Short mmCIF file of C-alpha atoms in Angstrom, two decimals:
data_model
loop_
_atom_site.label_atom_id
_atom_site.label_comp_id
_atom_site.label_asym_id
_atom_site.label_seq_id
_atom_site.Cartn_x
_atom_site.Cartn_y
_atom_site.Cartn_z
CA UNK A 1 -114.26 -58.05 47.92
CA UNK A 2 -113.42 -60.68 50.48
CA UNK A 3 -111.55 -62.69 48.04
CA UNK A 4 -109.48 -59.54 47.20
CA UNK A 5 -108.91 -58.84 50.55
CA UNK A 6 -107.67 -62.19 51.45
CA UNK A 7 -105.05 -62.63 48.59
CA UNK A 8 -103.65 -58.94 48.56
CA UNK A 9 -103.40 -57.72 52.37
CA UNK A 10 -101.47 -60.61 53.76
CA UNK A 11 -98.80 -60.42 50.71
CA UNK A 12 -98.64 -57.10 49.68
CA UNK A 13 -95.75 -55.99 52.05
CA UNK A 14 -93.42 -58.52 50.71
CA UNK A 15 -93.33 -56.73 47.41
CA UNK A 16 -91.79 -53.59 49.04
CA UNK A 17 -94.08 -51.27 47.17
CA UNK A 18 -92.62 -47.96 46.69
CA UNK A 19 -95.89 -46.07 45.48
CA UNK A 20 -98.85 -45.46 47.85
CA UNK A 21 -101.35 -47.06 45.66
CA UNK A 22 -99.51 -50.59 45.79
CA UNK A 23 -99.60 -50.83 49.70
CA UNK A 24 -102.08 -53.18 51.08
CA UNK A 25 -104.58 -50.88 52.57
CA UNK A 26 -104.25 -48.60 49.68
CA UNK A 27 -104.99 -51.65 47.13
CA UNK A 28 -108.15 -52.80 49.28
CA UNK A 29 -109.59 -49.17 49.11
CA UNK A 30 -109.13 -48.99 45.42
CA UNK A 31 -110.77 -52.56 44.80
CA UNK A 32 -113.67 -51.23 46.96
CA UNK A 33 -114.13 -48.05 45.11
CA UNK A 34 -113.70 -49.95 41.79
CA UNK A 35 -115.53 -53.30 42.32
CA UNK A 36 -118.87 -51.69 44.26
CA UNK A 37 -119.78 -49.15 41.84
CA UNK A 38 -119.28 -51.49 38.86
CA UNK A 39 -121.46 -54.03 40.29
CA UNK A 40 -123.98 -51.42 41.28
CA UNK A 41 -124.11 -50.26 37.88
CA UNK A 42 -124.19 -53.72 36.48
CA UNK A 43 -127.33 -54.56 38.68
CA UNK A 44 -129.00 -51.17 38.05
CA UNK A 45 -128.34 -50.95 34.33
CA UNK A 46 -127.72 -54.16 32.69
CA UNK A 47 -128.80 -57.43 34.70
CA UNK A 48 -130.15 -57.96 37.81
CA UNK A 49 -130.83 -61.02 39.60
CA UNK A 50 -134.48 -61.98 41.04
CA UNK A 51 -136.06 -65.06 42.35
CA UNK A 52 -139.25 -66.82 41.98
CA UNK A 53 -141.53 -66.40 45.38
CA UNK A 54 -144.36 -68.81 44.06
CA UNK A 55 -145.54 -71.51 41.73
CA UNK A 56 -147.80 -69.08 39.25
CA UNK A 57 -145.13 -69.49 36.47
CA UNK A 58 -144.80 -73.23 36.69
CA UNK A 59 -143.31 -75.24 34.82
CA UNK A 60 -141.31 -72.14 33.06
CA UNK A 61 -140.05 -70.68 36.45
CA UNK A 62 -140.50 -72.90 39.69
CA UNK A 63 -140.57 -71.63 43.27
CA UNK A 64 -136.94 -71.17 44.50
CA UNK A 65 -135.69 -70.42 40.88
CA UNK A 66 -133.27 -67.49 40.63
CA UNK A 67 -132.74 -65.86 37.38
CA UNK A 68 -131.32 -62.77 35.44
CA UNK A 69 -133.51 -59.77 34.11
CA UNK A 70 -132.42 -57.37 31.32
CA UNK A 71 -132.99 -53.99 32.40
CA UNK A 72 -131.81 -52.44 28.88
CA UNK A 73 -134.40 -54.58 27.11
CA UNK A 74 -137.50 -52.34 27.72
CA UNK A 75 -135.51 -48.93 28.62
CA UNK A 76 -135.53 -47.50 31.77
CA UNK A 77 -137.94 -46.15 34.03
CA UNK A 78 -138.12 -44.96 37.95
CA UNK A 79 -139.31 -48.80 38.60
CA UNK A 80 -136.18 -50.41 36.74
CA UNK A 81 -133.57 -48.52 38.67
CA UNK A 82 -133.26 -48.91 42.12
CA UNK A 83 -133.76 -46.37 45.13
CA UNK A 84 -135.57 -43.85 42.90
CA UNK A 85 -132.15 -42.90 41.10
CA UNK A 86 -133.94 -41.93 38.04
CA UNK A 87 -137.08 -39.86 39.14
CA UNK A 88 -138.52 -39.63 35.52
CA UNK A 89 -141.98 -39.93 34.12
CA UNK A 90 -142.28 -42.60 31.59
CA UNK A 91 -139.24 -44.48 30.07
CA UNK A 92 -136.03 -43.23 28.47
CA UNK A 93 -134.26 -45.37 25.59
CA UNK A 94 -137.82 -47.41 25.73
CA UNK A 95 -138.45 -50.37 23.62
CA UNK A 96 -141.66 -52.36 23.42
CA UNK A 97 -142.30 -55.89 25.34
CA UNK A 98 -142.82 -58.57 22.48
CA UNK A 99 -145.74 -60.97 23.00
CA UNK A 100 -144.31 -64.11 24.81
CA UNK A 101 -141.94 -62.25 26.78
CA UNK A 102 -141.54 -62.95 30.54
CA UNK A 103 -141.12 -59.66 32.09
CA UNK A 104 -140.60 -58.37 35.83
CA UNK A 105 -142.98 -55.45 36.56
CA UNK A 106 -144.58 -53.37 39.60
CA UNK A 107 -148.03 -52.50 40.07
CA UNK A 108 -149.38 -49.05 40.56
CA UNK A 109 -150.94 -50.33 43.67
CA UNK A 110 -147.90 -52.16 44.88
CA UNK A 111 -144.86 -50.11 44.06
CA UNK A 112 -142.58 -52.07 46.05
CA UNK A 113 -143.49 -55.75 44.98
CA UNK A 114 -142.24 -57.33 42.24
CA UNK A 115 -144.27 -59.39 39.86
CA UNK A 116 -143.26 -62.23 37.24
CA UNK A 117 -145.71 -63.02 34.23
CA UNK A 118 -145.67 -63.55 30.63
CA UNK A 119 -146.74 -60.86 28.19
CA UNK A 120 -150.01 -62.03 26.41
CA UNK A 121 -151.77 -59.00 25.00
CA UNK A 122 -150.23 -55.67 23.70
CA UNK A 123 -152.04 -52.20 23.39
CA UNK A 124 -155.36 -52.64 21.37
CA UNK A 125 -155.37 -56.30 21.48
CA UNK A 126 -158.59 -58.12 22.53
CA UNK A 127 -157.61 -61.30 25.17
CA UNK A 128 -160.30 -63.69 26.42
CA UNK A 129 -160.16 -67.20 27.80
CA UNK A 130 -162.69 -69.59 26.63
CA UNK A 131 -163.28 -72.99 27.90
CA UNK A 132 -159.28 -72.70 29.09
CA UNK A 133 -158.07 -71.67 25.70
CA UNK A 134 -156.40 -68.53 25.17
CA UNK A 135 -158.11 -66.25 22.43
CA UNK A 136 -156.40 -62.98 20.91
CA UNK A 137 -158.37 -60.80 18.77
CA UNK A 138 -161.10 -63.43 18.38
CA UNK A 139 -158.72 -66.12 17.30
CA UNK A 140 -157.88 -69.07 19.19
CA UNK A 141 -154.32 -69.88 20.12
CA UNK A 142 -153.00 -73.07 19.28
CA UNK A 143 -152.96 -75.33 22.20
CA UNK A 144 -151.66 -79.06 22.29
CA UNK A 145 -151.98 -81.61 24.98
CA UNK A 146 -148.47 -82.90 25.80
CA UNK A 147 -148.98 -85.19 28.77
CA UNK A 148 -149.41 -85.38 32.33
CA UNK A 149 -147.38 -83.16 34.74
CA UNK A 150 -146.24 -83.01 38.53
CA UNK A 151 -143.53 -81.54 40.38
CA UNK A 152 -143.21 -80.86 44.18
CA UNK A 153 -145.51 -77.68 43.91
CA UNK A 154 -147.85 -79.27 41.57
CA UNK A 155 -149.14 -82.83 42.30
CA UNK A 156 -151.26 -83.63 39.08
CA UNK A 157 -151.71 -81.49 36.05
CA UNK A 158 -151.86 -81.62 32.38
CA UNK A 159 -148.72 -80.20 30.48
CA UNK A 160 -149.66 -78.35 27.48
CA UNK A 161 -147.83 -76.33 24.62
CA UNK A 162 -149.29 -73.22 23.57
CA UNK A 163 -147.97 -71.45 20.22
CA UNK A 164 -148.87 -67.85 19.35
CA UNK A 165 -149.38 -66.43 16.05
CA UNK A 166 -145.49 -65.07 16.07
CA UNK A 167 -144.29 -68.50 16.49
CA UNK A 168 -143.04 -68.46 19.87
CA UNK A 169 -143.92 -71.38 21.88
CA UNK A 170 -143.93 -72.40 25.76
CA UNK A 171 -145.47 -74.72 28.23
CA UNK A 172 -148.45 -74.22 30.37
CA UNK A 173 -150.11 -76.31 32.97
CA UNK A 174 -154.11 -77.03 33.27
CA UNK A 175 -155.23 -77.94 36.61
CA UNK A 176 -158.70 -78.29 35.60
CA UNK A 177 -161.71 -76.35 35.54
CA UNK A 178 -161.21 -73.08 37.17
CA UNK A 179 -162.54 -69.21 37.42
CA UNK A 180 -160.04 -68.01 34.93
CA UNK A 181 -160.98 -70.43 32.11
CA UNK A 182 -163.89 -68.38 30.99
CA UNK A 183 -163.49 -64.82 31.13
CA UNK A 184 -164.79 -61.52 29.65
CA UNK A 185 -163.08 -59.97 26.59
CA UNK A 186 -160.49 -57.67 27.73
CA UNK A 187 -159.37 -54.71 25.42
CA UNK A 188 -155.69 -53.76 26.42
CA UNK A 189 -155.40 -49.87 26.68
CA UNK A 190 -152.96 -47.76 24.95
CA UNK A 191 -149.53 -48.19 26.57
CA UNK A 192 -150.43 -51.30 28.65
CA UNK A 193 -150.14 -54.85 28.77
CA UNK A 194 -152.05 -57.98 29.38
CA UNK A 195 -150.17 -60.68 31.34
CA UNK A 196 -150.92 -64.47 32.20
CA UNK A 197 -149.00 -67.08 34.18
CA UNK A 198 -148.02 -70.32 32.76
CA UNK A 199 -149.88 -71.70 35.77
CA UNK A 200 -153.01 -71.05 34.13
CA UNK A 201 -155.25 -71.92 37.13
CA UNK A 202 -152.82 -70.56 39.99
CA UNK A 203 -152.03 -67.14 38.90
CA UNK A 204 -152.96 -63.69 39.98
CA UNK A 205 -152.42 -62.24 36.75
CA UNK A 206 -154.48 -59.61 34.51
CA UNK A 207 -157.43 -61.64 34.35
CA UNK A 208 -157.84 -60.71 38.27
CA UNK A 209 -156.34 -58.23 40.56
CA UNK A 210 -153.38 -57.65 38.74
CA UNK A 211 -155.13 -56.19 35.76
CA UNK A 212 -153.33 -54.18 33.14
CA UNK A 213 -149.93 -53.43 33.54
CA UNK A 214 -148.67 -49.81 32.63
CA UNK A 215 -145.50 -49.42 30.19
CA UNK A 216 -143.79 -47.42 32.75
CA UNK A 217 -144.11 -49.99 35.65
CA UNK A 218 -141.89 -52.47 33.65
CA UNK A 219 -138.80 -53.62 35.48
CA UNK A 220 -137.28 -55.61 32.72
CA UNK A 221 -137.40 -58.66 30.75
CA UNK A 222 -136.59 -62.11 32.09
CA UNK A 223 -133.37 -63.79 30.01
CA UNK A 224 -131.93 -66.76 32.00
CA UNK A 225 -132.17 -69.21 34.63
CA UNK A 226 -129.25 -69.53 36.56
CA UNK A 227 -129.94 -71.44 39.78
CA UNK A 228 -132.52 -72.93 42.08
CA UNK A 229 -132.30 -72.72 45.95
CA UNK A 230 -134.57 -75.62 46.51
CA UNK A 231 -132.40 -78.10 44.43
CA UNK A 232 -134.90 -78.42 41.76
CA UNK A 233 -133.16 -79.25 38.45
CA UNK A 234 -133.20 -76.15 36.12
CA UNK A 235 -130.89 -77.09 33.25
CA UNK A 236 -133.90 -77.76 30.73
CA UNK A 237 -135.37 -74.53 31.47
CA UNK A 238 -132.36 -71.94 31.75
CA UNK A 239 -133.30 -69.94 28.36
CA UNK A 240 -136.49 -67.80 29.27
CA UNK A 241 -136.58 -66.00 25.98
CA UNK A 242 -138.08 -68.29 23.55
CA UNK A 243 -137.82 -65.48 20.78
CA UNK A 244 -134.17 -65.59 20.86
CA UNK A 245 -134.20 -61.71 20.92
#
């Protein structure tokens, strides 16, 4: 908007416009009327930028990362469209999340706060952590040690590679023994999901207060990292959808 104003308004009179819509002020008004609604529509229904406020998704997402979320990936609900502009129950044009997706969602108890976690459990799944190893429906998920990990947020951790039965693979970190390494078995209810943070020992996720996430509360799917406000290199982490879908 500012760029258009700087370019058009000072020079518009030189072209001796003979139509009302060619005058500098008219052009400015037209640009305002077309650019803002278009930007709002893109943000509300296509892609919205979000920022990562914590280290719960390290090493995939670091504190200060800014990323785009696909609003249409899971369809639309009152939580995915801003300002309550879609006052509906449930979802329209709905699509199910895939195991391994990174999603943004709201909690029923905190409808104004955005959470970012990885989808691990689908409706009907049985999820349990045993000795720091994720188990889905009684089967341990493949977990490989990759090496040591450290960053500005995490001083010393073990970097691991977790590979789901669907073939989706991503990195997680292990800080050592924690209360989340051994849990009871969680049975995911219908139309709800179980989430985990990739920083397994420092994440408030479905093992704890977050609990199960209702389908209606999904905001969208994280698809691409585009900037880090703290100067952390993000070039190797830009693609956030390991399934490529």
